[in-house]
Amino acid sequence: MIKFAPSILSADFLKLGEDVKSACDCGADYLHFDVMDGMFVPNISFGQCVLKAVSALSTIPCDVHLMIEGPERYIEQFAESGARVITVHAEATKHLQRLLSQIRSCGCLAGVALNPATNPEVLRYVLGDFDLALVMTVNPGFGGQKMLPAAVRKIADIRKMLDEAEVTSEIEVDGGVSLSTYKAMANNGATLLVAGSAFYGSPDRKAFGREIRKG
Ligand code: DX5
Ligand code: ZN
């Protein structure tokens, strides 16, 4: 069974509470929360105050994807605001291993995200220090983009690396996940799929959840 995480970046912000509840009612495993700072990515989204409100309402754990420079400055604040998973970009920090232990020491699961052009070998030297590898299948910053096929092939490389090392970390995929692309991602070894525009734009979100979880 594949897990899935609706991204509230594509929610209707005037009805955010309703859209959080609708994600929780569709069999989702995590609520994906995209934080953007206008520096690491060319867009600004939302931060700790919004997470505090969302995590208080959500009945599923919040999966916080930090697309920010110097994420080490904000780990404690996001943990205190209700994050269950905190994922940082390998490209955004100089001391990845230290940052992953900082996340775990706050009681959260630690994730490493990789941009489409980032070599997955970076993960080999922190195997065991992360609970989740997040493969970006679009350049981060915006919802509603088209999946990049080369980034999909990277999922299989990471699957092989984890299996050979007998590491059971989750492989999360983010960007362009839809009912027409999710099978390729699952077949390459993804275990957790993020869906923003495809989930919130679906005429039947419950059916979307049922379908995607089949993998
Ligand atoms: C993009 C974000 C994604 C985004 C995905 O930078 O990290 O989580 O919400 O949106 P879709 O599913 O529309 O590609
Ligand atoms: Zn994301």
Short mmCIF file of C-alpha atoms and ligand atoms in Angstrom, two decimals:
data_model
loop_
_atom_site.label_atom_id
_atom_site.label_comp_id
_atom_site.label_asym_id
_atom_site.label_seq_id
_atom_site.Cartn_x
_atom_site.Cartn_y
_atom_site.Cartn_z
CA MET A 1 0.00 0.00 0.00
CA ILE A 2 1.32 3.42 -1.00
CA LYS A 3 0.97 6.29 1.48
CA PHE A 4 -0.13 9.70 0.33
CA ALA A 5 0.10 13.28 1.52
CA PRO A 6 -2.08 16.09 0.14
CA SER A 7 -0.15 19.37 -0.11
CA ILE A 8 -2.11 22.30 1.28
CA LEU A 9 -0.16 24.64 -0.98
CA SER A 10 -2.99 23.93 -3.44
CA ALA A 11 -5.77 24.38 -0.85
CA ASP A 12 -8.22 27.28 -0.93
CA PHE A 13 -6.66 29.55 1.73
CA LEU A 14 -10.00 31.22 2.42
CA LYS A 15 -11.34 27.80 3.36
CA LEU A 16 -8.15 26.34 4.79
CA GLY A 17 -9.86 24.57 7.72
CA GLU A 18 -12.29 22.80 5.39
CA ASP A 19 -9.46 21.78 3.07
CA VAL A 20 -7.38 20.42 5.96
CA LYS A 21 -10.38 18.36 7.09
CA SER A 22 -11.04 17.13 3.58
CA ALA A 23 -7.44 15.82 3.35
CA CYS A 24 -7.83 14.05 6.71
CA ASP A 25 -11.11 12.47 5.58
CA CYS A 26 -9.66 11.04 2.36
CA GLY A 27 -7.45 8.40 3.93
CA ALA A 28 -4.28 10.52 3.69
CA ASP A 29 -1.32 9.46 5.82
CA TYR A 30 0.30 12.90 6.19
CA LEU A 31 -0.62 16.49 5.54
CA HIS A 32 2.17 18.03 3.44
CA PHE A 33 3.09 21.58 4.46
CA ASP A 34 5.33 23.52 2.05
CA VAL A 35 7.39 26.33 3.56
CA MET A 36 9.05 28.71 1.05
CA ASP A 37 11.23 31.71 1.84
CA GLY A 38 11.66 33.49 -1.50
CA MET A 39 15.42 32.74 -1.34
CA PHE A 40 15.89 28.99 -1.68
CA VAL A 41 12.95 29.00 -4.08
CA PRO A 42 11.49 31.95 -6.00
CA ASN A 43 8.24 31.96 -4.05
CA ILE A 44 7.00 32.68 -0.51
CA SER A 45 4.29 30.57 1.12
CA PHE A 46 3.53 30.26 4.85
CA GLY A 47 5.33 29.47 8.12
CA GLN A 48 5.08 28.51 11.77
CA CYS A 49 1.89 30.46 12.67
CA VAL A 50 -0.09 28.73 9.95
CA LEU A 51 1.42 25.35 10.90
CA LYS A 52 0.31 25.84 14.50
CA ALA A 53 -3.30 26.34 13.43
CA VAL A 54 -3.25 23.57 10.83
CA SER A 55 -1.60 20.97 13.09
CA ALA A 56 -4.11 21.67 15.87
CA LEU A 57 -6.96 20.88 13.49
CA SER A 58 -5.39 18.03 11.55
CA THR A 59 -6.06 14.44 12.64
CA ILE A 60 -3.07 13.20 10.60
CA PRO A 61 0.60 14.10 11.18
CA CYS A 62 2.06 17.17 9.48
CA ASP A 63 4.90 16.59 7.06
CA VAL A 64 6.80 19.89 6.85
CA HIS A 65 8.88 20.47 3.72
CA LEU A 66 11.28 23.34 4.34
CA MET A 67 12.31 25.05 1.10
CA ILE A 68 14.33 27.67 2.95
CA GLU A 69 17.96 28.75 3.25
CA GLY A 70 19.66 27.91 6.57
CA PRO A 71 16.89 25.62 7.84
CA GLU A 72 18.89 24.95 11.05
CA ARG A 73 17.63 28.35 12.31
CA TYR A 74 14.00 27.20 12.40
CA ILE A 75 13.87 23.50 13.35
CA GLU A 76 12.81 24.00 16.99
CA GLN A 77 10.10 26.50 16.00
CA PHE A 78 8.54 24.14 13.46
CA ALA A 79 8.75 21.21 15.89
CA GLU A 80 6.99 23.28 18.57
CA SER A 81 4.37 24.34 16.04
CA GLY A 82 3.28 20.74 15.46
CA ALA A 83 5.52 19.18 12.78
CA ARG A 84 5.82 15.39 12.91
CA VAL A 85 8.22 15.15 9.96
CA ILE A 86 10.67 17.91 9.08
CA THR A 87 12.35 17.63 5.68
CA VAL A 88 15.27 19.85 4.72
CA HIS A 89 17.00 20.26 1.38
CA ALA A 90 20.53 18.85 1.13
CA GLU A 91 21.32 21.91 -1.05
CA ALA A 92 20.23 24.37 1.67
CA THR A 93 22.71 23.50 4.42
CA LYS A 94 26.45 23.03 4.88
CA HIS A 95 26.13 20.46 7.66
CA LEU A 96 23.47 17.97 6.65
CA GLN A 97 24.28 15.26 9.21
CA ARG A 98 24.23 17.74 12.10
CA LEU A 99 20.93 19.16 10.88
CA LEU A 100 19.31 15.71 10.69
CA SER A 101 20.26 14.97 14.29
CA GLN A 102 18.95 18.39 15.31
CA ILE A 103 15.57 17.43 13.80
CA ARG A 104 15.51 14.06 15.57
CA SER A 105 16.52 15.60 18.86
CA CYS A 106 13.36 17.73 18.63
CA GLY A 107 11.31 14.51 18.51
CA CYS A 108 10.52 14.70 14.78
CA LEU A 109 11.22 12.33 11.93
CA ALA A 110 14.01 13.69 9.72
CA GLY A 111 13.77 13.97 5.94
CA VAL A 112 16.29 14.91 3.23
CA ALA A 113 14.95 16.49 0.04
CA LEU A 114 16.83 16.56 -3.27
CA ASN A 115 16.21 18.95 -6.15
CA PRO A 116 15.84 17.30 -9.59
CA ALA A 117 19.47 17.95 -10.60
CA THR A 118 21.01 16.87 -7.26
CA ASN A 119 23.03 13.67 -7.23
CA PRO A 120 21.42 11.09 -4.90
CA GLU A 121 24.89 9.92 -3.76
CA VAL A 122 24.68 12.62 -1.07
CA LEU A 123 22.31 10.25 0.78
CA ARG A 124 24.91 7.46 1.01
CA TYR A 125 26.87 9.33 3.66
CA VAL A 126 23.88 9.97 5.90
CA LEU A 127 22.17 6.57 5.61
CA GLY A 128 20.63 5.82 8.99
CA ASP A 129 20.48 9.52 9.88
CA PHE A 130 17.23 10.18 8.02
CA ASP A 131 13.77 8.59 8.12
CA LEU A 132 12.66 9.80 4.71
CA ALA A 133 14.22 10.78 1.37
CA LEU A 134 12.14 13.27 -0.59
CA VAL A 135 12.70 13.17 -4.36
CA MET A 136 11.60 16.38 -6.04
CA THR A 137 10.19 15.52 -9.46
CA VAL A 138 9.75 19.22 -10.34
CA ASN A 139 11.94 22.20 -9.50
CA PRO A 140 10.57 23.29 -6.12
CA GLY A 141 8.66 26.52 -5.64
CA PHE A 142 5.27 26.07 -7.26
CA GLY A 143 2.39 23.64 -7.41
CA GLY A 144 0.89 22.48 -10.68
CA GLN A 145 4.11 21.79 -12.62
CA LYS A 146 4.80 18.86 -14.92
CA MET A 147 6.80 15.90 -13.60
CA LEU A 148 10.41 15.63 -14.90
CA PRO A 149 11.10 12.08 -16.18
CA ALA A 150 14.85 12.18 -15.28
CA ALA A 151 13.95 12.86 -11.66
CA VAL A 152 11.62 9.85 -11.69
CA ARG A 153 14.55 7.61 -12.66
CA LYS A 154 16.36 8.86 -9.56
CA ILE A 155 13.69 7.19 -7.39
CA ALA A 156 14.95 3.79 -8.61
CA ASP A 157 18.59 4.73 -7.83
CA ILE A 158 17.63 5.64 -4.28
CA ARG A 159 15.49 2.50 -3.88
CA LYS A 160 18.55 0.42 -4.86
CA MET A 161 20.83 2.29 -2.46
CA LEU A 162 18.44 1.86 0.48
CA ASP A 163 17.75 -1.81 -0.26
CA GLU A 164 21.45 -2.66 -0.58
CA ALA A 165 22.16 -0.98 2.75
CA GLU A 166 19.05 -2.61 4.29
CA VAL A 167 17.75 0.80 5.33
CA THR A 168 13.97 1.11 5.56
CA SER A 169 13.57 4.89 5.14
CA GLU A 170 10.51 6.11 3.30
CA ILE A 171 10.93 7.39 -0.29
CA GLU A 172 8.63 10.37 -0.74
CA VAL A 173 7.98 11.90 -4.16
CA ASP A 174 6.85 15.48 -4.62
CA GLY A 175 5.90 17.31 -7.81
CA GLY A 176 3.53 16.50 -10.65
CA VAL A 177 1.93 13.51 -8.88
CA SER A 178 -1.44 12.75 -10.50
CA LEU A 179 -3.57 9.75 -11.35
CA SER A 180 -1.68 9.50 -14.65
CA THR A 181 1.86 9.71 -13.16
CA TYR A 182 1.72 8.02 -9.77
CA LYS A 183 2.16 4.46 -11.05
CA ALA A 184 5.59 5.26 -12.55
CA MET A 185 6.67 6.69 -9.20
CA ALA A 186 5.34 3.75 -7.18
CA ASN A 187 6.84 1.21 -9.61
CA ASN A 188 10.26 2.82 -9.20
CA GLY A 189 10.11 2.39 -5.43
CA ALA A 190 8.32 5.40 -3.96
CA THR A 191 6.40 4.69 -0.74
CA LEU A 192 4.83 8.10 -0.05
CA LEU A 193 3.34 10.39 -2.71
CA VAL A 194 2.63 14.11 -2.28
CA ALA A 195 -0.22 15.49 -4.35
CA GLY A 196 -1.17 19.16 -4.42
CA SER A 197 -3.03 20.41 -7.49
CA ALA A 198 -4.20 16.93 -8.54
CA PHE A 199 -5.72 16.21 -5.10
CA TYR A 200 -7.35 19.58 -4.45
CA GLY A 201 -8.49 19.89 -8.07
CA SER A 202 -10.05 16.43 -8.07
CA PRO A 203 -13.86 16.28 -8.37
CA ASP A 204 -13.82 13.29 -5.99
CA ARG A 205 -11.03 13.53 -3.40
CA LYS A 206 -12.03 10.31 -1.62
CA ALA A 207 -11.80 8.34 -4.88
CA PHE A 208 -8.45 10.00 -5.60
CA GLY A 209 -7.16 8.84 -2.19
CA ARG A 210 -8.43 5.28 -2.71
CA GLU A 211 -6.88 5.05 -6.18
CA ILE A 212 -3.45 6.46 -5.32
CA ARG A 213 -3.06 4.25 -2.25
CA LYS A 214 -3.29 1.16 -4.47
CA GLY A 215 0.09 2.13 -5.95
C1 DX5 B 1 6.56 22.29 -4.83
C2 DX5 B 1 6.04 21.73 -3.53
C3 DX5 B 1 5.02 20.69 -3.70
C4 DX5 B 1 3.75 21.15 -4.37
C5 DX5 B 1 3.37 20.02 -5.28
O1 DX5 B 1 7.68 23.04 -4.63
O2 DX5 B 1 7.10 21.17 -2.75
O3 DX5 B 1 4.71 20.02 -2.48
O4 DX5 B 1 2.69 21.44 -3.52
O5 DX5 B 1 2.36 20.43 -6.08
P1 DX5 B 1 1.79 19.55 -7.28
O6 DX5 B 1 1.34 18.24 -6.69
O7 DX5 B 1 0.69 20.38 -7.83
O8 DX5 B 1 2.94 19.34 -8.25
ZN ZN B 2 6.57 19.85 -0.99
#
